[in-house]
XYZ file of N, CA and C in Angstrom:
255
model
N -7.146 -6.550 20.494
C -6.634 -6.472 19.533
C -6.787 -5.911 18.257
N -8.077 -5.795 17.573
C -8.404 -5.530 16.775
C -8.051 -4.237 16.571
N -8.138 -2.827 17.372
C -8.351 -1.749 17.200
C -7.188 -1.654 16.830
N -6.086 -2.307 17.832
C -4.550 -2.180 18.074
C -4.349 -2.312 17.483
N -4.248 -3.788 16.004
C -3.427 -3.902 14.466
C -4.111 -2.301 13.714
N -5.741 -1.482 13.709
C -6.695 -0.859 13.147
C -5.489 0.263 13.520
N -5.200 0.459 14.058
C -4.018 2.019 14.433
C -3.076 2.377 14.178
N -2.216 0.894 13.856
C -0.908 1.038 13.414
C -0.781 0.446 12.303
N -2.149 -0.251 11.733
C -2.038 -0.211 9.570
C -2.677 1.511 9.544
N -2.805 2.465 10.599
C -3.255 3.449 10.068
C -2.209 4.708 10.616
N -0.938 4.297 11.133
C -0.357 5.310 11.462
C 1.059 4.621 9.947
N 1.107 3.586 10.451
C 1.420 2.955 9.327
C 1.327 4.323 7.924
N -0.262 3.617 7.317
C 0.285 4.334 5.614
C -0.235 5.928 6.271
N -0.372 6.333 7.503
C 0.769 8.094 7.872
C 1.427 8.389 6.289
N 2.794 7.320 7.709
C 3.739 7.425 7.147
C 4.379 7.616 5.436
N 3.696 6.291 5.121
C 3.854 6.294 3.668
C 3.273 7.095 2.720
N 1.511 8.062 3.111
C 1.078 8.836 3.005
C 1.067 10.332 3.001
N 1.978 10.611 3.555
C 1.558 12.111 4.644
C 1.087 12.880 3.901
N 0.800 12.989 2.667
C 0.254 14.339 1.924
C -1.339 14.336 1.852
N -2.091 13.148 2.444
C -3.557 12.760 2.544
C -3.914 13.052 3.474
N -5.303 13.580 3.734
C -5.539 15.037 4.225
C -6.140 14.148 5.585
N -6.728 13.664 6.359
C -7.404 12.637 8.045
C -8.029 12.004 7.033
N -9.144 12.985 6.515
C -10.033 11.910 5.717
C -10.023 11.247 4.768
N -9.022 11.311 4.166
C -8.701 10.393 3.116
C -8.115 9.753 3.233
N -6.759 9.338 4.622
C -6.269 8.521 4.986
C -7.155 7.743 5.785
N -8.224 7.993 6.269
C -8.875 7.006 6.828
C -9.671 6.447 6.208
N -10.102 7.045 4.548
C -10.542 6.295 3.125
C -9.479 4.984 2.999
N -9.140 5.829 2.686
C -7.230 4.527 1.900
C -7.119 3.192 3.464
N -7.699 3.675 4.149
C -7.378 3.007 5.846
C -8.776 1.971 5.556
N -9.667 2.642 5.603
C -11.005 1.164 5.287
C -11.637 1.377 6.324
N -11.070 2.960 7.299
C -12.499 3.317 8.256
C -13.441 3.090 7.740
N -14.304 2.164 8.724
C -15.670 1.695 8.975
C -16.430 3.364 9.383
N -17.195 4.075 9.033
C -18.292 5.374 9.678
C -19.289 4.248 9.711
N -20.423 4.564 10.396
C -22.172 4.166 10.418
C -22.395 5.555 9.513
N -21.977 5.073 7.507
C -23.113 5.627 6.839
C -24.288 6.203 6.473
N -25.444 5.926 7.661
C -26.740 6.930 8.279
C -26.285 7.399 8.931
N -25.382 7.960 9.879
C -24.992 8.498 10.840
C -26.137 10.530 10.765
N -26.605 10.758 11.920
C -27.150 11.801 11.293
C -26.357 12.888 12.361
N -26.819 13.654 12.329
C -26.128 14.901 13.169
C -27.292 14.619 14.708
N -27.221 15.890 16.356
C -27.345 15.961 16.816
C -29.351 16.048 16.886
N -29.486 16.675 15.102
C -30.828 17.493 15.223
C -31.637 16.088 14.451
N -30.875 14.913 13.887
C -31.912 13.991 13.884
C -31.397 14.030 11.879
N -30.939 14.805 11.535
C -30.758 14.602 10.233
C -30.203 14.126 9.515
N -29.594 13.867 8.397
C -28.772 12.841 7.836
C -26.935 13.963 7.473
N -25.976 13.582 7.864
C -24.948 13.670 7.519
C -24.977 14.739 6.315
N -24.375 15.964 6.124
C -23.616 15.894 4.763
C -22.590 15.245 4.619
N -21.582 15.278 3.429
C -20.179 14.451 2.721
C -19.289 15.217 4.197
N -19.520 17.281 3.451
C -18.371 17.717 4.914
C -18.685 16.977 5.973
N -19.558 17.068 7.032
C -20.086 16.613 7.700
C -18.962 15.452 8.246
N -20.098 14.612 7.285
C -19.048 13.061 7.587
C -17.931 12.793 7.021
N -17.036 14.205 6.763
C -15.186 14.496 6.776
C -14.695 14.987 7.761
N -15.519 15.710 8.319
C -15.155 16.094 9.543
C -15.019 15.190 10.526
N -16.244 13.974 10.703
C -15.954 13.073 11.584
C -14.506 11.914 11.618
N -15.115 11.484 10.156
C -13.840 10.490 9.607
C -12.404 11.514 10.260
N -12.100 12.530 9.993
C -10.620 13.513 10.268
C -10.602 13.447 11.789
N -11.709 13.439 12.626
C -11.413 13.120 13.670
C -11.624 11.677 13.979
N -11.525 11.377 14.157
C -11.901 9.837 14.714
C -10.163 9.366 14.092
N -9.825 9.743 12.538
C -8.477 9.185 12.060
C -7.776 9.871 13.341
N -7.694 11.047 13.338
C -6.505 12.030 15.045
C -6.536 11.850 15.746
N -7.878 10.715 16.265
C -7.206 9.796 17.454
C -7.092 8.766 17.215
N -7.115 7.866 16.125
C -6.414 6.435 16.791
C -5.075 6.522 15.891
N -4.938 8.260 16.069
C -3.460 8.115 15.187
C -2.252 8.365 16.892
N -3.358 9.785 17.513
C -2.561 9.852 18.612
C -2.584 8.697 20.092
N -3.907 7.369 19.804
C -4.186 6.515 20.470
C -2.348 5.655 20.034
N -2.441 5.415 18.443
C -1.741 4.812 18.085
C 0.682 5.318 18.734
N 0.252 6.860 18.428
C 1.575 6.804 18.912
C 1.760 6.401 20.682
N 0.647 7.272 21.565
C 1.439 6.742 22.889
C 1.833 5.130 23.348
N 0.570 4.102 21.665
C 0.904 2.720 22.342
C 1.846 2.486 22.216
N 2.819 2.717 20.664
C 4.000 3.167 20.137
C 5.113 3.514 21.293
N 4.883 4.743 21.557
C 5.838 5.107 22.622
C 6.010 4.834 24.075
N 4.775 4.001 24.414
C 5.055 3.326 25.054
C 5.523 1.911 25.514
N 5.446 1.612 24.106
C 5.071 -0.085 24.154
C 7.201 -0.232 24.179
N 7.522 0.811 23.872
C 9.552 1.225 23.425
C 9.298 1.467 25.225
N 8.276 2.370 26.026
C 8.764 2.153 27.604
C 9.045 0.841 28.151
N 8.336 -0.420 27.719
C 7.723 -1.789 28.179
C 6.438 -1.663 28.420
N 5.760 -0.803 28.168
C 4.276 -0.895 29.557
C 3.808 -1.323 27.798
N 2.523 -1.784 28.192
C 2.527 -2.656 26.430
C 0.982 -3.748 27.062
N -0.212 -3.876 26.379
C -0.831 -2.140 25.313
C -0.995 -0.867 26.971
N -0.314 0.247 26.631
C -0.647 1.123 27.570
C -1.120 2.260 25.627
N -2.435 3.157 26.518
C -2.983 3.740 25.184
C -2.521 5.412 26.303
N -2.580 4.728 27.663
C -2.612 6.475 27.802
C -0.924 7.674 27.813
N -1.119 8.464 27.827
C -0.079 10.030 27.748
C 1.423 9.639 28.631
N 2.735 9.550 27.306
C 2.950 8.926 29.154
C 3.514 10.628 29.686
N 3.689 9.692 31.564
C 3.695 11.023 32.194
C 5.384 11.783 32.219
N 5.033 13.090 32.616
C 6.029 13.773 33.486
C 7.465 14.203 31.968
């Protein structure tokens, strides 16, 4: 339930603030990323790498929220899979 609420809140925020970049949207929504994240070489990630990572996470949440909303309108809730057909 917590993840669904987070996805839908993020989707709503995107509707209200369409000019924000994905990473800015994630920060505004309070998406919590591991602050001590490391890359595959074991080095602490740069700010740019963290922003890219946040953007990827937000993009995934938004896609899942769209699928969830669409499937709910079709009477299939909760379902995150893309609508087939």
